Short mmCIF file of C-alpha atoms in Angstrom, two decimals:
data_model
loop_
_atom_site.label_atom_id
_atom_site.label_comp_id
_atom_site.label_asym_id
_atom_site.label_seq_id
_atom_site.Cartn_x
_atom_site.Cartn_y
_atom_site.Cartn_z
CA LYS A 1 0.75 103.81 27.02
CA ASN A 2 3.22 102.96 24.24
CA GLU A 3 3.94 99.33 23.56
CA VAL A 4 7.65 100.21 23.63
CA GLU A 5 8.90 102.41 26.45
CA GLN A 6 12.38 103.85 26.75
CA SER A 7 14.13 105.40 29.71
CA PRO A 8 15.44 107.86 30.32
CA GLN A 9 13.96 110.24 27.74
CA ASN A 10 16.95 112.55 28.04
CA LEU A 11 20.43 111.80 29.28
CA THR A 12 23.52 113.95 29.69
CA ALA A 13 26.95 112.60 30.48
CA GLN A 14 30.58 113.63 30.73
CA GLU A 15 33.01 112.21 28.24
CA GLY A 16 34.28 108.84 29.43
CA GLU A 17 31.20 107.88 31.43
CA PHE A 18 29.43 104.54 31.10
CA ILE A 19 25.95 105.01 29.61
CA THR A 20 22.90 102.75 29.92
CA ILE A 21 19.66 103.22 27.99
CA ASN A 22 16.71 100.96 28.75
CA CYS A 23 13.87 99.63 26.65
CA SER A 24 10.81 97.75 27.90
CA TYR A 25 8.07 96.35 25.71
CA SER A 26 4.68 94.79 26.27
CA VAL A 27 4.15 92.68 23.14
CA GLY A 28 5.54 89.37 22.00
CA ILE A 29 8.48 89.95 19.73
CA SER A 30 10.65 88.05 17.30
CA ALA A 31 13.56 90.50 17.56
CA LEU A 32 14.56 93.95 18.76
CA HIS A 33 16.48 96.73 17.02
CA TRP A 34 18.59 99.52 18.47
CA LEU A 35 18.87 102.51 16.13
CA GLN A 36 20.88 105.72 16.29
CA GLN A 37 19.60 109.02 14.93
CA HIS A 38 22.02 111.91 14.58
CA PRO A 39 20.89 115.57 14.64
CA GLY A 40 20.80 115.65 10.82
CA GLY A 41 17.93 113.17 10.92
CA GLY A 42 19.39 110.02 9.37
CA ILE A 43 18.91 106.76 11.24
CA VAL A 44 21.47 104.00 11.42
CA SER A 45 20.86 100.48 12.63
CA LEU A 46 23.19 99.54 15.51
CA PHE A 47 22.01 96.09 16.51
CA MET A 48 19.32 93.54 15.91
CA LEU A 49 19.05 90.88 18.59
CA SER A 50 16.62 88.22 19.70
CA SER A 51 18.52 86.80 22.68
CA GLY A 52 21.59 87.33 24.82
CA LYS A 53 24.08 90.01 24.08
CA LYS A 54 25.86 91.65 21.15
CA LYS A 55 28.92 93.89 21.15
CA HIS A 56 30.25 96.26 18.52
CA GLY A 57 33.15 98.44 19.52
CA ARG A 58 32.12 100.46 22.58
CA LEU A 59 28.46 99.52 22.21
CA ILE A 60 26.85 96.56 23.95
CA ALA A 61 23.22 95.49 23.63
CA THR A 62 21.51 92.95 25.83
CA ILE A 63 18.04 91.51 25.83
CA ASN A 64 16.02 89.50 28.36
CA ILE A 65 13.06 87.97 26.54
CA GLN A 66 11.39 86.72 29.73
CA GLU A 67 11.48 90.16 31.31
CA LYS A 68 10.69 91.93 28.01
CA HIS A 69 13.59 94.29 28.50
CA SER A 70 16.66 95.37 26.60
CA SER A 71 19.54 97.67 27.44
CA LEU A 72 22.03 99.55 25.30
CA HIS A 73 25.34 100.33 26.97
CA ILE A 74 28.03 102.70 25.78
CA THR A 75 31.45 102.39 27.37
CA ALA A 76 33.91 105.30 27.47
CA SER A 77 31.33 107.68 26.01
CA HIS A 78 32.46 110.38 23.60
CA PRO A 79 30.82 113.60 22.36
CA ARG A 80 30.32 111.99 18.95
CA ASP A 81 27.98 109.48 20.66
CA SER A 82 25.52 112.37 21.13
CA ALA A 83 22.38 111.30 19.29
CA VAL A 84 18.90 109.94 19.80
CA TYR A 85 18.85 106.20 20.45
CA ILE A 86 15.69 104.41 19.39
CA CYS A 87 14.50 100.97 20.42
CA ALA A 88 12.19 99.16 17.99
CA VAL A 89 10.66 95.71 18.35
CA ILE A 90 9.36 93.36 15.70
CA SER A 91 5.91 92.24 16.72
CA TYR A 92 5.69 88.45 16.62
CA ASN A 93 2.04 88.61 15.54
CA THR A 94 2.20 91.28 12.84
CA ASP A 95 5.90 91.18 11.78
CA LYS A 96 5.80 94.98 11.99
CA LEU A 97 8.25 97.32 13.69
CA ILE A 98 6.99 99.17 16.78
CA PHE A 99 9.17 102.09 17.78
CA GLY A 100 9.95 103.70 21.13
CA THR A 101 10.06 107.47 21.43
CA GLY A 102 13.84 107.51 21.73
CA THR A 103 16.41 108.60 24.30
CA ARG A 104 18.28 111.82 23.60
CA LEU A 105 21.90 111.49 24.73
CA GLN A 106 24.30 114.41 25.02
CA VAL A 107 27.91 113.73 25.93
CA PHE A 108 29.94 116.75 26.95
CA PRO A 109 33.75 117.00 26.72
CA GLU B 1 26.08 107.79 -4.90
CA THR B 2 25.20 105.13 -2.37
CA GLY B 3 22.54 104.57 0.26
CA VAL B 4 19.17 106.26 0.51
CA THR B 5 18.81 109.88 -0.52
CA GLN B 6 15.91 112.26 0.04
CA THR B 7 15.09 115.62 -1.47
CA PRO B 8 14.43 118.25 -0.47
CA ARG B 9 16.01 118.18 2.98
CA HIS B 10 13.84 121.05 4.17
CA LEU B 11 10.47 122.21 2.92
CA VAL B 12 8.17 125.00 4.03
CA MET B 13 4.73 125.07 2.46
CA GLY B 14 1.38 126.69 2.92
CA MET B 15 -1.79 124.74 3.48
CA THR B 16 -2.94 125.31 -0.11
CA ASN B 17 0.35 124.30 -1.76
CA LYS B 18 1.11 121.07 -3.58
CA LYS B 19 4.59 119.66 -3.19
CA SER B 20 6.36 116.32 -3.52
CA LEU B 21 9.03 114.56 -1.51
CA LYS B 22 11.44 112.30 -3.36
CA CYS B 23 13.34 109.27 -2.14
CA GLU B 24 15.88 107.27 -4.10
CA GLN B 25 17.76 104.15 -3.02
CA HIS B 26 20.91 102.84 -4.64
CA LEU B 27 21.04 99.56 -2.71
CA GLY B 28 19.12 97.28 -5.04
CA HIS B 29 16.40 96.81 -2.44
CA ASN B 30 12.86 95.74 -3.23
CA ALA B 31 10.96 97.31 -0.32
CA MET B 32 10.58 101.01 0.42
CA TYR B 33 8.88 102.83 3.26
CA TRP B 34 7.63 106.26 4.28
CA TYR B 35 7.73 107.16 7.97
CA LYS B 36 6.57 110.25 9.85
CA GLN B 37 8.50 111.42 12.90
CA SER B 38 6.82 114.07 15.03
CA ALA B 39 8.36 115.66 18.10
CA LYS B 40 8.21 113.46 21.20
CA LYS B 41 6.35 110.68 19.34
CA PRO B 42 7.56 107.32 18.03
CA LEU B 43 8.21 106.86 14.34
CA GLU B 44 4.96 106.18 12.54
CA LEU B 45 4.93 103.91 9.52
CA MET B 46 2.87 105.48 6.73
CA PHE B 47 3.30 103.32 3.63
CA VAL B 48 5.14 100.20 2.52
CA TYR B 49 5.93 99.25 -1.06
CA ASN B 50 7.30 95.91 -2.18
CA PHE B 51 8.32 95.47 -5.81
CA LYS B 52 6.52 98.77 -6.63
CA GLU B 53 3.23 97.54 -5.17
CA GLN B 54 1.76 99.18 -2.09
CA THR B 55 1.46 96.55 0.61
CA GLU B 56 0.57 98.75 3.54
CA ASN B 57 -1.27 102.01 4.09
CA ASN B 58 -1.34 102.73 7.79
CA SER B 59 -4.61 104.74 7.78
CA VAL B 60 -2.86 107.75 6.29
CA PRO B 61 -5.07 110.71 5.27
CA SER B 62 -5.59 111.09 1.54
CA ARG B 63 -3.77 114.44 1.53
CA PHE B 64 -0.64 112.24 1.48
CA SER B 65 -0.38 110.36 -1.81
CA PRO B 66 2.55 107.99 -2.40
CA GLU B 67 3.90 106.93 -5.75
CA CYS B 68 6.43 104.21 -6.50
CA PRO B 69 7.30 104.16 -10.22
CA ASN B 70 10.06 101.57 -9.73
CA SER B 71 11.88 99.80 -6.92
CA SER B 72 14.49 102.55 -6.67
CA HIS B 73 12.23 105.60 -6.41
CA LEU B 74 9.50 106.59 -4.01
CA PHE B 75 7.56 109.84 -3.90
CA LEU B 76 5.19 111.37 -1.40
CA HIS B 77 2.84 113.91 -2.95
CA LEU B 78 1.45 116.46 -0.54
CA HIS B 79 -1.62 118.66 -0.94
CA THR B 80 -3.81 120.73 1.37
CA LEU B 81 -1.75 119.77 4.40
CA GLN B 82 -2.44 120.92 7.94
CA PRO B 83 0.00 122.51 10.40
CA GLU B 84 -0.05 119.29 12.46
CA ASP B 85 1.50 117.52 9.46
CA SER B 86 4.74 119.38 10.18
CA ALA B 87 7.28 116.68 10.96
CA LEU B 88 10.37 114.87 9.72
CA TYR B 89 9.46 112.50 6.90
CA LEU B 90 11.85 109.59 6.58
CA CYS B 91 12.22 107.19 3.71
CA ALA B 92 13.74 103.75 4.18
CA SER B 93 14.47 100.71 2.08
CA SER B 94 15.19 97.06 2.74
CA GLN B 95 15.87 93.93 0.76
CA ASP B 96 12.39 92.65 1.61
CA PRO B 97 9.54 93.83 3.86
CA ARG B 98 10.01 91.24 6.60
CA GLY B 99 10.41 92.79 10.02
CA GLU B 100 13.80 91.17 10.67
CA THR B 101 15.32 92.62 7.50
CA GLU B 102 17.50 95.63 8.20
CA GLN B 103 16.08 98.90 6.98
CA PHE B 104 18.33 101.65 5.66
CA PHE B 105 17.08 105.16 6.26
CA GLY B 106 17.48 108.36 4.33
CA PRO B 107 18.34 111.67 6.03
CA GLY B 108 14.72 112.81 6.04
CA THR B 109 12.82 115.85 4.83
CA ARG B 110 11.98 118.40 7.53
CA LEU B 111 8.52 119.66 6.57
CA THR B 112 6.92 122.78 8.01
CA VAL B 113 3.31 123.57 7.11
CA LEU B 114 2.28 127.16 7.73
#
């Protein structure tokens, strides 16, 4: 079992829908990253958070440290949001990143 | 040119070939990383360099040989690879190697070993 689990693994949506991607982890962490990987391969950092909630445009990330869970929400989804979204946690003990396997999102017009 | 660049973007090689992957960062960062991304598996950290010195080797087989001549350039030399080494190899850089420091990724090299 991975230390970082994401759900769902694959997600399809119609343009305009509200999207939620979940991340659960089993280790103590100092912070959590949400990353976006487009089909070309490059990865972009979306958020880093250690508590509460962050918002950037149509993207919202929340984290509950007690429950060891984070969610990434996309409001008014658009086909250009189609990508793989990766959750990664920073292990408190090792200061190393531990990655989830990613959620593949496809948004259709 | 800005950001992190990788060449080549695609590489097909036989098991007896020797090839090298190149990564260059134009961000003035001091830490550089090699990651392996296989289908349906999480990113795997392979190597970390900080100020040109290797600070982490994550039990990577010796058929992968990294080289960091300066803080801006990172190479991954490949020889006698196996088909299971086929994957996307991603380079990243950051200001320092602390976990909370944002890493900037290159576009990756898609490697196929025949």
